[in-house]
PDB file of C-alpha atoms in Angstrom:
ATOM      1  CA  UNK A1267     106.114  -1.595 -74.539  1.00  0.00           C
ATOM      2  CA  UNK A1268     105.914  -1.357 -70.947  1.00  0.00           C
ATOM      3  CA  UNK A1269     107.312  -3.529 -68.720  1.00  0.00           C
ATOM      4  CA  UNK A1270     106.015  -5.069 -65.152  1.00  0.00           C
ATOM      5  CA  UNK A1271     107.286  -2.361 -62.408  1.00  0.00           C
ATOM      6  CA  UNK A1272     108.006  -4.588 -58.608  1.00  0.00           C
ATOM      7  CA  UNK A1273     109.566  -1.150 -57.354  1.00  0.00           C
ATOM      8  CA  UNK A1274     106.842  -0.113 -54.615  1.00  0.00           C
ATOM      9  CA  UNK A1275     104.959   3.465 -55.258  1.00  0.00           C
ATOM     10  CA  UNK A1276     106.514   6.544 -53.197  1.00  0.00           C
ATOM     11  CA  UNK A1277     103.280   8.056 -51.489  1.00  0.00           C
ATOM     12  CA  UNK A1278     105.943  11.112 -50.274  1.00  0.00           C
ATOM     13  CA  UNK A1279     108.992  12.448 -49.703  1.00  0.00           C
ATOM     14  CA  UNK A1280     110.795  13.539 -45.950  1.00  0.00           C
ATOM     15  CA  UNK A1281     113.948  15.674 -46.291  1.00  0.00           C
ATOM     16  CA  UNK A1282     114.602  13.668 -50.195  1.00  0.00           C
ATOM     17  CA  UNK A1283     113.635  10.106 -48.470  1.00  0.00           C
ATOM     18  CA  UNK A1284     111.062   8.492 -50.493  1.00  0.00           C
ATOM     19  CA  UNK A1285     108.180   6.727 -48.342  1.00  0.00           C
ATOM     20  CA  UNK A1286     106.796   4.194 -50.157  1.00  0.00           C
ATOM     21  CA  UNK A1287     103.320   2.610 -49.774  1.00  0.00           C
ATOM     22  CA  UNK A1288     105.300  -0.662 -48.421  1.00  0.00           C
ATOM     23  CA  UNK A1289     107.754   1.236 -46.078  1.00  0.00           C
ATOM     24  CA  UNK A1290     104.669   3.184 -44.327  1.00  0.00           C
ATOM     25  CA  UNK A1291     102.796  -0.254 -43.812  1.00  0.00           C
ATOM     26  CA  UNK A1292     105.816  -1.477 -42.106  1.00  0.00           C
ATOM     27  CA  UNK A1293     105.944   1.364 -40.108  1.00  0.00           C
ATOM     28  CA  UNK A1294     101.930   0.460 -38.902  1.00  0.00           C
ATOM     29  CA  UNK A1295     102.701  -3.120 -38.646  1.00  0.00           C
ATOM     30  CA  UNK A1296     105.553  -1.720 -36.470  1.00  0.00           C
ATOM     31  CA  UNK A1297     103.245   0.917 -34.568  1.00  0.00           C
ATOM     32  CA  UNK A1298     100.465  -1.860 -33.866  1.00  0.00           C
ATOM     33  CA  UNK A1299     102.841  -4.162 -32.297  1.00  0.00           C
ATOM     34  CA  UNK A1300     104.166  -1.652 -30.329  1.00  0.00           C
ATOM     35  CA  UNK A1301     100.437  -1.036 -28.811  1.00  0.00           C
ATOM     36  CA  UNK A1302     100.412  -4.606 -28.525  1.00  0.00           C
ATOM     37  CA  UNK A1303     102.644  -5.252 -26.746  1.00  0.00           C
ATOM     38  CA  UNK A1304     102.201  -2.259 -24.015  1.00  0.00           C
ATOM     39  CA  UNK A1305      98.471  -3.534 -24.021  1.00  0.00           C
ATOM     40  CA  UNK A1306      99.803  -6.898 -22.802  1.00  0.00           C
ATOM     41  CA  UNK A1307     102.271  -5.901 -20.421  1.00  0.00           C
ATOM     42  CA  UNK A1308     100.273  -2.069 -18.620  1.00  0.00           C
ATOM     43  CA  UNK A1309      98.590  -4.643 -16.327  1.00  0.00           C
ATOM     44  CA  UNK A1310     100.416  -7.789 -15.388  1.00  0.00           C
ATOM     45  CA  UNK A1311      98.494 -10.358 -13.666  1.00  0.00           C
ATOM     46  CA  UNK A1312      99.710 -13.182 -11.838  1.00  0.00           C
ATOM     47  CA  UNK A1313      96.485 -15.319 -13.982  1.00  0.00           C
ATOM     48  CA  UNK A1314      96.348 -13.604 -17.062  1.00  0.00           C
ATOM     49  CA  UNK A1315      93.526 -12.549 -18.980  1.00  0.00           C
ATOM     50  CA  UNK A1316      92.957 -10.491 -22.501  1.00  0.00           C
ATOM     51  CA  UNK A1317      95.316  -9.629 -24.297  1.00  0.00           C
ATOM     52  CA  UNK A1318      98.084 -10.807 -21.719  1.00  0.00           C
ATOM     53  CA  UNK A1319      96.721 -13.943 -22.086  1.00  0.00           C
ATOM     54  CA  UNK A1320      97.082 -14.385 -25.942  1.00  0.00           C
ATOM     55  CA  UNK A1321     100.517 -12.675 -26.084  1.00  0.00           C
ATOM     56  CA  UNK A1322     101.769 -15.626 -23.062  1.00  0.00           C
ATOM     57  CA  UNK A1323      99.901 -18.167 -25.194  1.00  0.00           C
ATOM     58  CA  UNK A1324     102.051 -16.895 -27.927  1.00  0.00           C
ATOM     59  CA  UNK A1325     105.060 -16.326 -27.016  1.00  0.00           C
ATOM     60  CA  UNK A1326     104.921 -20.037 -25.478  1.00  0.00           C
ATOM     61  CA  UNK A1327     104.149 -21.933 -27.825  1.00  0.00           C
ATOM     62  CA  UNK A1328     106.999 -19.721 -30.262  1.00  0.00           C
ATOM     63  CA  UNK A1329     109.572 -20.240 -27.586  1.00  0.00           C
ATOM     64  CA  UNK A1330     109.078 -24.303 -27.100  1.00  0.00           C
ATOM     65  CA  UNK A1331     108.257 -24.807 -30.881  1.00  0.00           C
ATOM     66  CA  UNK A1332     112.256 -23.052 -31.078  1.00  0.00           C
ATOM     67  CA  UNK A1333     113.696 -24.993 -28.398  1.00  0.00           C
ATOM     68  CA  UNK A1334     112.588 -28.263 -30.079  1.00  0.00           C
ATOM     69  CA  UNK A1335     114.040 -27.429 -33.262  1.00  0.00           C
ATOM     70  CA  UNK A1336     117.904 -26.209 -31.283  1.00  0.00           C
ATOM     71  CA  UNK A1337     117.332 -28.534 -28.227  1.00  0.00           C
ATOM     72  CA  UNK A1338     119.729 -25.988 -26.366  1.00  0.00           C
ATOM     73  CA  UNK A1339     117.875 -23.698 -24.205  1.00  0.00           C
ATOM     74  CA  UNK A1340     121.177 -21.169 -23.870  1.00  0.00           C
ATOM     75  CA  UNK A1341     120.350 -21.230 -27.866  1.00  0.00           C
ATOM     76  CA  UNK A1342     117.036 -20.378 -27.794  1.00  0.00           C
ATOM     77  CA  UNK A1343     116.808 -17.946 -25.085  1.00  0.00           C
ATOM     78  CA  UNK A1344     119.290 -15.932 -27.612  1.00  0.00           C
ATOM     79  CA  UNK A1345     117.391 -16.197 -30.753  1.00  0.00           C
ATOM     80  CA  UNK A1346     114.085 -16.100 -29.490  1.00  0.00           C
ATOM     81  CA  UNK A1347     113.572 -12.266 -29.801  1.00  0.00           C
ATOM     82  CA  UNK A1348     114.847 -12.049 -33.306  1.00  0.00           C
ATOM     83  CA  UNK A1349     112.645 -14.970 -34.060  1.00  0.00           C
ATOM     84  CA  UNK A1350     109.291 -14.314 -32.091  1.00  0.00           C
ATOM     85  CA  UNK A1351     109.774  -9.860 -33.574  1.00  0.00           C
ATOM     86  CA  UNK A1352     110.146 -11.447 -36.870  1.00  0.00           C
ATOM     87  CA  UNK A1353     107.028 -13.907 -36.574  1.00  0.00           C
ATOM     88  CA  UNK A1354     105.068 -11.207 -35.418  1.00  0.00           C
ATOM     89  CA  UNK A1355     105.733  -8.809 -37.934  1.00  0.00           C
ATOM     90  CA  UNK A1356     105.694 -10.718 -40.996  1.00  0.00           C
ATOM     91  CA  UNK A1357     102.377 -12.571 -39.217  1.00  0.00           C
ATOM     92  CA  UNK A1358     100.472  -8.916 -39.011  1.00  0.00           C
ATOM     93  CA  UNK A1359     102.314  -7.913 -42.202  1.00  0.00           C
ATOM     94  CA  UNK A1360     100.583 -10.078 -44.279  1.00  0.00           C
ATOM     95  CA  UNK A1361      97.199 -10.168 -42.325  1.00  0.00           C
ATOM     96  CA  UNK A1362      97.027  -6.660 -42.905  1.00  0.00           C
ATOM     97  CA  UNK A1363      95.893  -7.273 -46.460  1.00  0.00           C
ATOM     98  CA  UNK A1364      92.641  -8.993 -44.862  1.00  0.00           C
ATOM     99  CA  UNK A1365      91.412  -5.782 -43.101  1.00  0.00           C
ATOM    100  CA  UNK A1366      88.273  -4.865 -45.128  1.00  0.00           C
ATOM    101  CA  UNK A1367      88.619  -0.942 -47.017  1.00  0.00           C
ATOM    102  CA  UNK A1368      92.266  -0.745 -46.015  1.00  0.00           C
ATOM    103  CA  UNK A1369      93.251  -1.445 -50.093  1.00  0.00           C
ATOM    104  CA  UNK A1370      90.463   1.416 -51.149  1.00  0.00           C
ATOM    105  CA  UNK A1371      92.473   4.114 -49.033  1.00  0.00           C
ATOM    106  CA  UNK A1372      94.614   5.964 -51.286  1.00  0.00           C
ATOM    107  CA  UNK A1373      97.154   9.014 -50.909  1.00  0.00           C
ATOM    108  CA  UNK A1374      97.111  11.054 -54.318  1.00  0.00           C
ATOM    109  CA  UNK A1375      95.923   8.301 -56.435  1.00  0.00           C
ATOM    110  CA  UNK A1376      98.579   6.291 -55.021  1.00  0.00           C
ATOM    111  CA  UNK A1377      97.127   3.081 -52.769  1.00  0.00           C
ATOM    112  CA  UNK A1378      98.314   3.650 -48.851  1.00  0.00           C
ATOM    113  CA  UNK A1379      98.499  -0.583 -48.579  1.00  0.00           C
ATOM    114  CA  UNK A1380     100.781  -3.241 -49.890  1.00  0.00           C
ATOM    115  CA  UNK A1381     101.605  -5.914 -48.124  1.00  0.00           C
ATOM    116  CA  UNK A1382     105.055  -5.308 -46.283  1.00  0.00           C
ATOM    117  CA  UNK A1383     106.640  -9.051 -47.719  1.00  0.00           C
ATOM    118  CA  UNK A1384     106.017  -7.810 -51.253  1.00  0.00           C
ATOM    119  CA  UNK A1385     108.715  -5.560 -51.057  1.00  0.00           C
ATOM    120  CA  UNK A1386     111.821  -7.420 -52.090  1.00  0.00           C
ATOM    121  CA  UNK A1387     114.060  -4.751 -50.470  1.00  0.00           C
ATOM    122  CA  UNK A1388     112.593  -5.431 -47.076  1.00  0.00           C
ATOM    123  CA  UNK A1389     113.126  -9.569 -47.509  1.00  0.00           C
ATOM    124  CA  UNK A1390     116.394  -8.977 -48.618  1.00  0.00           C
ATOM    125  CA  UNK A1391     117.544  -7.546 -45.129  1.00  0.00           C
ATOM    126  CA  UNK A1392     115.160  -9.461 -43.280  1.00  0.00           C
ATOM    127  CA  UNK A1393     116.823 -12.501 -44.837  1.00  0.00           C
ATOM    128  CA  UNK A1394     120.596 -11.156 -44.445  1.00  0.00           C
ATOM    129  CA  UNK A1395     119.933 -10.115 -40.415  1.00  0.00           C
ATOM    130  CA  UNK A1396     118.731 -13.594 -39.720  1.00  0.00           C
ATOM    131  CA  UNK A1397     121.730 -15.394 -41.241  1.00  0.00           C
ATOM    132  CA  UNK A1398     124.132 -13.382 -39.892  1.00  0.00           C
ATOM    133  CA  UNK A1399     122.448 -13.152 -36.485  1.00  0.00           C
ATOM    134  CA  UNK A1400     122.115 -17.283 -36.672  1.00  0.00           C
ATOM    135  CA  UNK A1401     125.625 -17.100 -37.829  1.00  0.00           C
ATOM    136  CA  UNK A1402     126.958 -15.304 -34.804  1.00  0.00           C
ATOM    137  CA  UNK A1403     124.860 -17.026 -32.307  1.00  0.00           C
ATOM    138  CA  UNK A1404     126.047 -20.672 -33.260  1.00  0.00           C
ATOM    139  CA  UNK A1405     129.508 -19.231 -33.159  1.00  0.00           C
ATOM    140  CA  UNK A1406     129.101 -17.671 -29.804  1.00  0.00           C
ATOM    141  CA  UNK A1407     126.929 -20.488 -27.931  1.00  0.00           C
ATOM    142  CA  UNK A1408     128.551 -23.718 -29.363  1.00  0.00           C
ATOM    143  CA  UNK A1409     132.135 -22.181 -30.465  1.00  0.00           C
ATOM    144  CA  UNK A1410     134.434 -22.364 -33.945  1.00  0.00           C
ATOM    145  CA  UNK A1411     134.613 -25.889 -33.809  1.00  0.00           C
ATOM    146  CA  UNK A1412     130.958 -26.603 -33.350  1.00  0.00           C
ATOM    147  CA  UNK A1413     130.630 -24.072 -36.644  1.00  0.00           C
ATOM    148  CA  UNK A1414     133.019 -26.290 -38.326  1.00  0.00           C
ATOM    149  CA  UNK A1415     131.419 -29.426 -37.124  1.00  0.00           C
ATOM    150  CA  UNK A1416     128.521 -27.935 -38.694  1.00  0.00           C
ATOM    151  CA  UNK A1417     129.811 -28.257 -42.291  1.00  0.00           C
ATOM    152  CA  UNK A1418     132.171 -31.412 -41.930  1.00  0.00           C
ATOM    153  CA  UNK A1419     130.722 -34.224 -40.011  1.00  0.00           C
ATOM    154  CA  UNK A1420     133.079 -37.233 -39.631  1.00  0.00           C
ATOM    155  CA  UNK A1421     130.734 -38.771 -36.532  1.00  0.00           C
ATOM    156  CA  UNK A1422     128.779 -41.861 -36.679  1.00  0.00           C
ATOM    157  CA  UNK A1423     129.901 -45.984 -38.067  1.00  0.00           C
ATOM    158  CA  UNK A1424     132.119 -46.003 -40.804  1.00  0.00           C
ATOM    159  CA  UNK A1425     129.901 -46.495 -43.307  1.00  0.00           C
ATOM    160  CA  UNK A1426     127.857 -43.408 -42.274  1.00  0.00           C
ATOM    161  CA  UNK A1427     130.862 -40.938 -42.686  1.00  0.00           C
ATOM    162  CA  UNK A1428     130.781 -40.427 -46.341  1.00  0.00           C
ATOM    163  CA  UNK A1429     127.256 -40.053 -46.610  1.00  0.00           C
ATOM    164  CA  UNK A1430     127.953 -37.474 -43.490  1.00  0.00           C
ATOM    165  CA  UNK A1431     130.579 -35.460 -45.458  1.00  0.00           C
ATOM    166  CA  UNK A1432     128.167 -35.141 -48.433  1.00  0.00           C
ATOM    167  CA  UNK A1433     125.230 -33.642 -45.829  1.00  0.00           C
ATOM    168  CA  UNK A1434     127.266 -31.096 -44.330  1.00  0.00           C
ATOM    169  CA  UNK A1435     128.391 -30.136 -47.993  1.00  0.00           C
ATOM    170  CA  UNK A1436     125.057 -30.006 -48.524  1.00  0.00           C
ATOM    171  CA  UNK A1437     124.640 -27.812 -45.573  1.00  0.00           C
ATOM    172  CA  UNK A1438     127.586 -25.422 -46.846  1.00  0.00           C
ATOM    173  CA  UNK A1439     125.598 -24.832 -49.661  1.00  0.00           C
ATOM    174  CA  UNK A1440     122.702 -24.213 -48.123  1.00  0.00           C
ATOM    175  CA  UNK A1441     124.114 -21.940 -46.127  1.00  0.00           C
TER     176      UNK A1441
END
């Protein structure tokens, strides 16, 4: 019987490294952003138009939608760029799949496209750079005891403080 196969195809090798159908589409997601972004920034205008207009609109609405959820600008002026790279790229990641023929291009019977998210390898160190990176940041902007203050919370009335100890469990374990 055979079994359901999640490891992504290998289209070719490089020197024994295996490129897989999900590793080149990063590497396009990666290549497109790149012409992005020196599309929005060859011309800077004081009043922006094109494509410098969409990337400001962008990148604004990222940045304040980030400082309302850490309501510390020193905060979010450090994790913006790991945020607003990582937005982008799983955003045109996934929005790849909607360009029309891309699926029907193959490389020896082997389909160029998947979708870069449905590679669990790729999640997996997306995931662990953002939680260390978060880590670090809280650590650096707000200190060890903020960290700590993170996980056990003794503020508020009296009568708040156990249900504040069972959040920041909570929080632990989330973390």
């Amino acid at each position: 019987m055979e079994g359901i196969n999640i490891a992504p195809p290998v289209l070719f090798t490089i020197a024994g490294f295996a490129v897989t159908n999900t590793f080149f589409m990063s590497i396009v997601v990666t290549l497109f952003l790149l012409v992005m972004a020196r599309l929005a920034t060859r011309r800077l205008q004081t009043v922006p138009t094109g494509v410098q207009f969409w990337a400001e609109v962008m990148i604004d609405v990222v940045y304040n939608f980030l400082n309302s959820i850490t309501k510390d600008e020193r905060v979010t002026k450090k994790m913006f760029a790991l945020i607003m790279t990582l937005f982008l790229f799983i955003l045109f990641g996934n929005l790849l799949a909607y360009v029309p023929g891309l699926s029907a291009i193959s490389y020896q019977g082997t389909a160029i496209h998947r979708t870069v998210t449905s590679d669990y390898s790729l999640v997996l160190v997306l995931t662990l750079i953002s939680f260390f990176v978060s880590q670090a940041t809280l650590l650096a902007t707000g200190g060890v005891w903020t960290f700590i203050k993170k996980f056990i919370n003794f503020s508020g009335a009296w009568k708040d403080k156990p249900i504040n100890l069972f959040l920041g469990g909570m929080d632990l374990i989330g973390e």
